[in-house]
Amino acid sequence: MSSLDRDQHLPLSHPGKPQTSVNSSVTHTPAKPPLPVGVCQQEIPSIKLPVKIDIIKHPNETDGKSTAIHAKILAPADVTIYTYPCIPEFQKDKVVLVFPGPGSVTMQDMIQRLRLRADGGSHGSPDEPHPKRPRREDSPAATHVARDQRSGAPAEPEASESRVSPPERVVFIDSTWNQTNKIITDERLQALLQVELKTRRTCFWRHQKGKPETYLATIEAIYYFLKDFHEQCLEQEYSGEYDNLLFFYSYLHSLITKAKHSAGRD
């Protein structure tokens, strides 16, 4: 069993054997972008994502080493790759940036800010004053409930105060960690809420020395974000809907692990 399989419990898949899911969002229609050598279109799963993914790719990052192209091949309708300095115009209230740093927040913090924003907060920050709610007895919902109680009919539930308006787009940066500074400091990204996946550990075979294990490969970050987003933001049970995002990654991980084992470099 590989370290990826043992420690991270990520689903392993292999080209030619797409994983199936109980969720109908995972289909097996052919992917349109260029495919890896030796892999047929019919063997490539196609995945529907709950949000649009924008990847800002460093111009020196080659597709042969990048895992961002995995996402574009596997979810072509929902993933767009831009080569820096090309960055689309973002509506800051509808977009989050996944990248570690001193100003980043956790997924739970992101959800809290989105909840405050949905409830009427101007910027969705928990540090800002929250608009005063009407007293319960003065609110239309409370009056409606009171009438139901007098009539003996079952009271209808009030609108949830914990509803979350999910982001429409999620931005990732595809670059070596030593080259990310130019992109992450670009003024066009400064207004975006920055999210860090602080509890996840990388399994990437080219992990850069001196960087913490929480610094993930691009496809790892996309997968883990969507999995947490599905469970914590959409509040739905995860049933493998995005596992096939690791279709190529887990296969390459398996090959490299076997090669290292054969060479005695475990």
PDB file of C-alpha atoms in Angstrom, residues 51-225:
ATOM      1  CA  VAL A  51     -18.234  25.786  -8.679  1.00  0.00           C
ATOM      2  CA  LYS A  52     -16.143  27.174 -11.507  1.00  0.00           C
ATOM      3  CA  ILE A  53     -12.387  26.798 -11.111  1.00  0.00           C
ATOM      4  CA  ASP A  54      -9.929  29.397 -12.441  1.00  0.00           C
ATOM      5  CA  ILE A  55      -6.249  28.480 -12.410  1.00  0.00           C
ATOM      6  CA  ILE A  56      -3.599  31.196 -12.771  1.00  0.00           C
ATOM      7  CA  LYS A  57      -0.555  29.447 -14.199  1.00  0.00           C
ATOM      8  CA  HIS A  58       2.983  30.803 -13.994  1.00  0.00           C
ATOM      9  CA  PRO A  59       4.438  31.222 -17.518  1.00  0.00           C
ATOM     10  CA  ASN A  60       7.448  29.092 -16.576  1.00  0.00           C
ATOM     11  CA  GLU A  61       5.309  26.205 -15.323  1.00  0.00           C
ATOM     12  CA  THR A  62       5.297  23.453 -17.940  1.00  0.00           C
ATOM     13  CA  ASP A  63       2.291  21.214 -18.501  1.00  0.00           C
ATOM     14  CA  GLY A  64       4.508  18.145 -18.223  1.00  0.00           C
ATOM     15  CA  LYS A  65       5.252  18.936 -14.570  1.00  0.00           C
ATOM     16  CA  SER A  66       2.040  20.699 -13.614  1.00  0.00           C
ATOM     17  CA  THR A  67      -0.975  18.899 -12.169  1.00  0.00           C
ATOM     18  CA  ALA A  68      -3.324  21.753 -13.153  1.00  0.00           C
ATOM     19  CA  ILE A  69      -3.846  20.215 -16.587  1.00  0.00           C
ATOM     20  CA  HIS A  70      -5.345  17.164 -14.851  1.00  0.00           C
ATOM     21  CA  ALA A  71      -8.264  19.296 -13.695  1.00  0.00           C
ATOM     22  CA  LYS A  72      -8.808  20.814 -17.151  1.00  0.00           C
ATOM     23  CA  ILE A  73      -8.900  17.394 -18.830  1.00  0.00           C
ATOM     24  CA  LEU A  74     -11.180  15.822 -16.224  1.00  0.00           C
ATOM     25  CA  ALA A  75     -13.570  18.768 -15.724  1.00  0.00           C
ATOM     26  CA  PRO A  76     -13.301  20.714 -18.990  1.00  0.00           C
ATOM     27  CA  ALA A  77     -16.620  22.561 -18.604  1.00  0.00           C
ATOM     28  CA  ASP A  78     -15.770  23.943 -15.155  1.00  0.00           C
ATOM     29  CA  VAL A  79     -12.013  24.591 -15.244  1.00  0.00           C
ATOM     30  CA  THR A  80     -10.235  27.449 -17.030  1.00  0.00           C
ATOM     31  CA  ILE A  81      -6.460  27.928 -17.071  1.00  0.00           C
ATOM     32  CA  TYR A  82      -4.983  31.405 -17.538  1.00  0.00           C
ATOM     33  CA  THR A  83      -1.280  32.033 -18.090  1.00  0.00           C
ATOM     34  CA  TYR A  84       0.009  34.914 -15.969  1.00  0.00           C
ATOM     35  CA  PRO A  85      -0.090  37.919 -16.397  1.00  0.00           C
ATOM     36  CA  CYS A  86      -3.517  37.147 -17.875  1.00  0.00           C
ATOM     37  CA  ILE A  87      -6.031  37.309 -14.990  1.00  0.00           C
ATOM     38  CA  PRO A  88      -9.787  37.688 -15.521  1.00  0.00           C
ATOM     39  CA  GLU A  89     -11.830  40.367 -13.768  1.00  0.00           C
ATOM     40  CA  PHE A  90     -13.293  38.941 -10.569  1.00  0.00           C
ATOM     41  CA  GLN A  91     -16.295  40.032  -8.523  1.00  0.00           C
ATOM     42  CA  LYS A  92     -14.679  39.876  -5.106  1.00  0.00           C
ATOM     43  CA  ASP A  93     -17.917  39.024  -3.300  1.00  0.00           C
ATOM     44  CA  LYS A  94     -18.381  35.907  -5.448  1.00  0.00           C
ATOM     45  CA  VAL A  95     -14.816  34.596  -5.628  1.00  0.00           C
ATOM     46  CA  VAL A  96     -12.301  33.091  -3.195  1.00  0.00           C
ATOM     47  CA  LEU A  97      -8.603  32.410  -3.650  1.00  0.00           C
ATOM     48  CA  VAL A  98      -7.116  29.180  -2.297  1.00  0.00           C
ATOM     49  CA  PHE A  99      -3.553  29.898  -1.218  1.00  0.00           C
ATOM     50  CA  PRO A 100      -1.670  29.658   2.106  1.00  0.00           C
ATOM     51  CA  GLY A 101      -0.397  32.775   3.788  1.00  0.00           C
ATOM     52  CA  PRO A 102      -0.631  35.041   6.837  1.00  0.00           C
ATOM     53  CA  GLY A 103      -3.912  36.553   5.649  1.00  0.00           C
ATOM     54  CA  SER A 104      -5.609  33.283   4.777  1.00  0.00           C
ATOM     55  CA  VAL A 105      -8.583  31.804   6.625  1.00  0.00           C
ATOM     56  CA  THR A 106      -9.826  28.266   7.166  1.00  0.00           C
ATOM     57  CA  MET A 107     -12.791  26.738   5.376  1.00  0.00           C
ATOM     58  CA  GLN A 108     -14.906  27.251   8.486  1.00  0.00           C
ATOM     59  CA  ASP A 109     -13.899  30.921   8.623  1.00  0.00           C
ATOM     60  CA  MET A 110     -14.798  31.257   4.945  1.00  0.00           C
ATOM     61  CA  ILE A 111     -18.235  29.781   5.593  1.00  0.00           C
ATOM     62  CA  GLN A 112     -18.774  32.159   8.514  1.00  0.00           C
ATOM     63  CA  ARG A 113     -17.917  35.164   6.351  1.00  0.00           C
ATOM     64  CA  LEU A 114     -20.192  33.942   3.567  1.00  0.00           C
ATOM     65  CA  ARG A 115     -22.972  33.452   6.120  1.00  0.00           C
ATOM     66  CA  LEU A 116     -22.579  37.012   7.421  1.00  0.00           C
ATOM     67  CA  ARG A 117     -22.545  38.298   3.864  1.00  0.00           C
ATOM     68  CA  ALA A 118     -25.749  36.408   3.055  1.00  0.00           C
ATOM     69  CA  ASP A 119     -27.362  37.859   6.189  1.00  0.00           C
ATOM     70  CA  GLY A 120     -26.625  41.397   5.022  1.00  0.00           C
ATOM     71  CA  GLY A 121     -23.019  42.074   6.005  1.00  0.00           C
ATOM     72  CA  SER A 122     -21.373  44.528   3.636  1.00  0.00           C
ATOM     73  CA  HIS A 123     -18.092  42.679   3.370  1.00  0.00           C
ATOM     74  CA  GLY A 124     -18.746  39.404   5.106  1.00  0.00           C
ATOM     75  CA  SER A 125     -16.131  40.022   7.792  1.00  0.00           C
ATOM     76  CA  PRO A 126     -16.825  38.770  11.312  1.00  0.00           C
ATOM     77  CA  ASP A 127     -14.985  41.841  12.672  1.00  0.00           C
ATOM     78  CA  GLU A 128     -17.451  44.287  11.146  1.00  0.00           C
ATOM     79  CA  PRO A 129     -20.680  45.370  12.896  1.00  0.00           C
ATOM     80  CA  HIS A 130     -23.563  43.132  11.966  1.00  0.00           C
ATOM     81  CA  PRO A 131     -26.883  44.708  10.874  1.00  0.00           C
ATOM     82  CA  LYS A 132     -29.387  44.662  13.717  1.00  0.00           C
ATOM     83  CA  ARG A 133     -32.090  42.045  13.315  1.00  0.00           C
ATOM     84  CA  PRO A 134     -35.743  42.913  13.981  1.00  0.00           C
ATOM     85  CA  ARG A 135     -37.060  41.720  17.316  1.00  0.00           C
ATOM     86  CA  ARG A 136     -38.639  38.314  17.067  1.00  0.00           C
ATOM     87  CA  GLU A 137     -42.110  39.542  18.021  1.00  0.00           C
ATOM     88  CA  ASP A 138     -41.909  42.309  15.391  1.00  0.00           C
ATOM     89  CA  SER A 139     -40.750  40.133  12.514  1.00  0.00           C
ATOM     90  CA  PRO A 140     -43.215  38.855   9.872  1.00  0.00           C
ATOM     91  CA  ALA A 141     -42.026  35.302  10.461  1.00  0.00           C
ATOM     92  CA  ALA A 142     -42.735  35.540  14.192  1.00  0.00           C
ATOM     93  CA  THR A 143     -46.239  36.943  13.558  1.00  0.00           C
ATOM     94  CA  HIS A 144     -46.942  34.120  11.147  1.00  0.00           C
ATOM     95  CA  VAL A 145     -45.814  31.541  13.686  1.00  0.00           C
ATOM     96  CA  ALA A 146     -48.006  33.105  16.368  1.00  0.00           C
ATOM     97  CA  ARG A 147     -51.070  32.903  14.121  1.00  0.00           C
ATOM     98  CA  ASP A 148     -50.321  29.251  13.448  1.00  0.00           C
ATOM     99  CA  GLN A 149     -50.098  28.552  17.147  1.00  0.00           C
ATOM    100  CA  ARG A 150     -53.517  30.172  17.799  1.00  0.00           C
ATOM    101  CA  SER A 151     -55.150  28.276  14.942  1.00  0.00           C
ATOM    102  CA  GLY A 152     -53.658  24.996  16.082  1.00  0.00           C
ATOM    103  CA  ALA A 153     -52.087  24.390  12.657  1.00  0.00           C
ATOM    104  CA  PRO A 154     -48.453  23.256  12.451  1.00  0.00           C
ATOM    105  CA  ALA A 155     -46.136  26.238  12.448  1.00  0.00           C
ATOM    106  CA  GLU A 156     -43.984  26.727   9.373  1.00  0.00           C
ATOM    107  CA  PRO A 157     -40.249  26.942  10.098  1.00  0.00           C
ATOM    108  CA  GLU A 158     -38.611  30.340   9.910  1.00  0.00           C
ATOM    109  CA  ALA A 159     -36.035  31.051   7.254  1.00  0.00           C
ATOM    110  CA  SER A 160     -32.703  29.675   8.346  1.00  0.00           C
ATOM    111  CA  GLU A 161     -30.330  32.225   9.814  1.00  0.00           C
ATOM    112  CA  SER A 162     -27.370  30.046   8.903  1.00  0.00           C
ATOM    113  CA  ARG A 163     -27.822  29.898   5.146  1.00  0.00           C
ATOM    114  CA  VAL A 164     -24.647  30.273   3.130  1.00  0.00           C
ATOM    115  CA  SER A 165     -24.297  31.819  -0.310  1.00  0.00           C
ATOM    116  CA  PRO A 166     -21.445  29.758  -1.816  1.00  0.00           C
ATOM    117  CA  PRO A 167     -18.796  31.433  -3.980  1.00  0.00           C
ATOM    118  CA  GLU A 168     -19.347  31.158  -7.706  1.00  0.00           C
ATOM    119  CA  ARG A 169     -15.674  30.817  -8.607  1.00  0.00           C
ATOM    120  CA  VAL A 170     -12.566  29.536  -6.851  1.00  0.00           C
ATOM    121  CA  VAL A 171      -9.064  30.637  -7.902  1.00  0.00           C
ATOM    122  CA  PHE A 172      -5.895  28.536  -7.615  1.00  0.00           C
ATOM    123  CA  ILE A 173      -2.303  29.437  -8.456  1.00  0.00           C
ATOM    124  CA  ASP A 174      -0.257  26.903 -10.414  1.00  0.00           C
ATOM    125  CA  SER A 175       3.441  27.509  -9.900  1.00  0.00           C
ATOM    126  CA  THR A 176       6.457  26.319  -7.984  1.00  0.00           C
ATOM    127  CA  TRP A 177       6.351  27.763  -4.481  1.00  0.00           C
ATOM    128  CA  ASN A 178       9.475  29.809  -5.172  1.00  0.00           C
ATOM    129  CA  GLN A 179       7.769  31.528  -8.123  1.00  0.00           C
ATOM    130  CA  THR A 180       4.384  32.291  -6.566  1.00  0.00           C
ATOM    131  CA  ASN A 181       5.240  35.678  -5.044  1.00  0.00           C
ATOM    132  CA  LYS A 182       4.798  37.630  -8.280  1.00  0.00           C
ATOM    133  CA  ILE A 183       1.306  36.212  -8.813  1.00  0.00           C
ATOM    134  CA  ILE A 184      -0.007  36.268  -5.233  1.00  0.00           C
ATOM    135  CA  THR A 185       1.047  39.914  -4.799  1.00  0.00           C
ATOM    136  CA  ASP A 186      -0.698  41.019  -8.000  1.00  0.00           C
ATOM    137  CA  GLU A 187      -3.137  43.801  -7.103  1.00  0.00           C
ATOM    138  CA  ARG A 188      -5.911  42.081  -9.066  1.00  0.00           C
ATOM    139  CA  LEU A 189      -5.960  39.286  -6.478  1.00  0.00           C
ATOM    140  CA  GLN A 190      -5.585  41.396  -3.344  1.00  0.00           C
ATOM    141  CA  ALA A 191      -9.294  41.938  -2.739  1.00  0.00           C
ATOM    142  CA  LEU A 192     -10.168  38.235  -2.806  1.00  0.00           C
ATOM    143  CA  LEU A 193     -10.842  36.276   0.369  1.00  0.00           C
ATOM    144  CA  GLN A 194      -7.881  33.914   0.774  1.00  0.00           C
ATOM    145  CA  VAL A 195      -8.485  30.362   2.010  1.00  0.00           C
ATOM    146  CA  GLU A 196      -5.908  27.855   3.252  1.00  0.00           C
ATOM    147  CA  LEU A 197      -6.408  24.105   3.629  1.00  0.00           C
ATOM    148  CA  LYS A 198      -4.504  23.906   6.884  1.00  0.00           C
ATOM    149  CA  THR A 199      -5.325  20.319   7.852  1.00  0.00           C
ATOM    150  CA  ARG A 200      -4.264  18.622   4.611  1.00  0.00           C
ATOM    151  CA  ARG A 201      -0.875  17.076   3.854  1.00  0.00           C
ATOM    152  CA  THR A 202       0.689  16.735   0.435  1.00  0.00           C
ATOM    153  CA  CYS A 203       1.575  13.409  -1.173  1.00  0.00           C
ATOM    154  CA  PHE A 204       3.306  15.036  -4.149  1.00  0.00           C
ATOM    155  CA  TRP A 205       6.447  13.223  -5.239  1.00  0.00           C
ATOM    156  CA  ARG A 206       8.297  16.479  -6.031  1.00  0.00           C
ATOM    157  CA  HIS A 207       7.619  18.208  -2.715  1.00  0.00           C
ATOM    158  CA  GLN A 208       9.911  21.218  -2.406  1.00  0.00           C
ATOM    159  CA  LYS A 209      12.445  21.167   0.397  1.00  0.00           C
ATOM    160  CA  GLY A 210      11.911  23.720   3.116  1.00  0.00           C
ATOM    161  CA  LYS A 211       8.173  23.992   2.505  1.00  0.00           C
ATOM    162  CA  PRO A 212       5.603  22.613   4.989  1.00  0.00           C
ATOM    163  CA  GLU A 213       3.617  19.498   4.123  1.00  0.00           C
ATOM    164  CA  THR A 214       0.460  21.619   4.056  1.00  0.00           C
ATOM    165  CA  TYR A 215       1.680  23.186   0.784  1.00  0.00           C
ATOM    166  CA  LEU A 216      -0.262  21.105  -1.723  1.00  0.00           C
ATOM    167  CA  ALA A 217       0.093  20.318  -5.412  1.00  0.00           C
ATOM    168  CA  THR A 218      -2.526  22.130  -7.500  1.00  0.00           C
ATOM    169  CA  ILE A 219      -4.729  19.089  -8.128  1.00  0.00           C
ATOM    170  CA  GLU A 220      -4.514  18.122  -4.442  1.00  0.00           C
ATOM    171  CA  ALA A 221      -5.666  21.602  -3.420  1.00  0.00           C
ATOM    172  CA  ILE A 222      -8.570  21.520  -5.886  1.00  0.00           C
ATOM    173  CA  TYR A 223      -9.674  18.062  -4.733  1.00  0.00           C
ATOM    174  CA  TYR A 224      -9.446  18.793  -1.012  1.00  0.00           C
ATOM    175  CA  PHE A 225     -11.146  22.170  -1.354  1.00  0.00           C
TER     176      PHE A 225
END
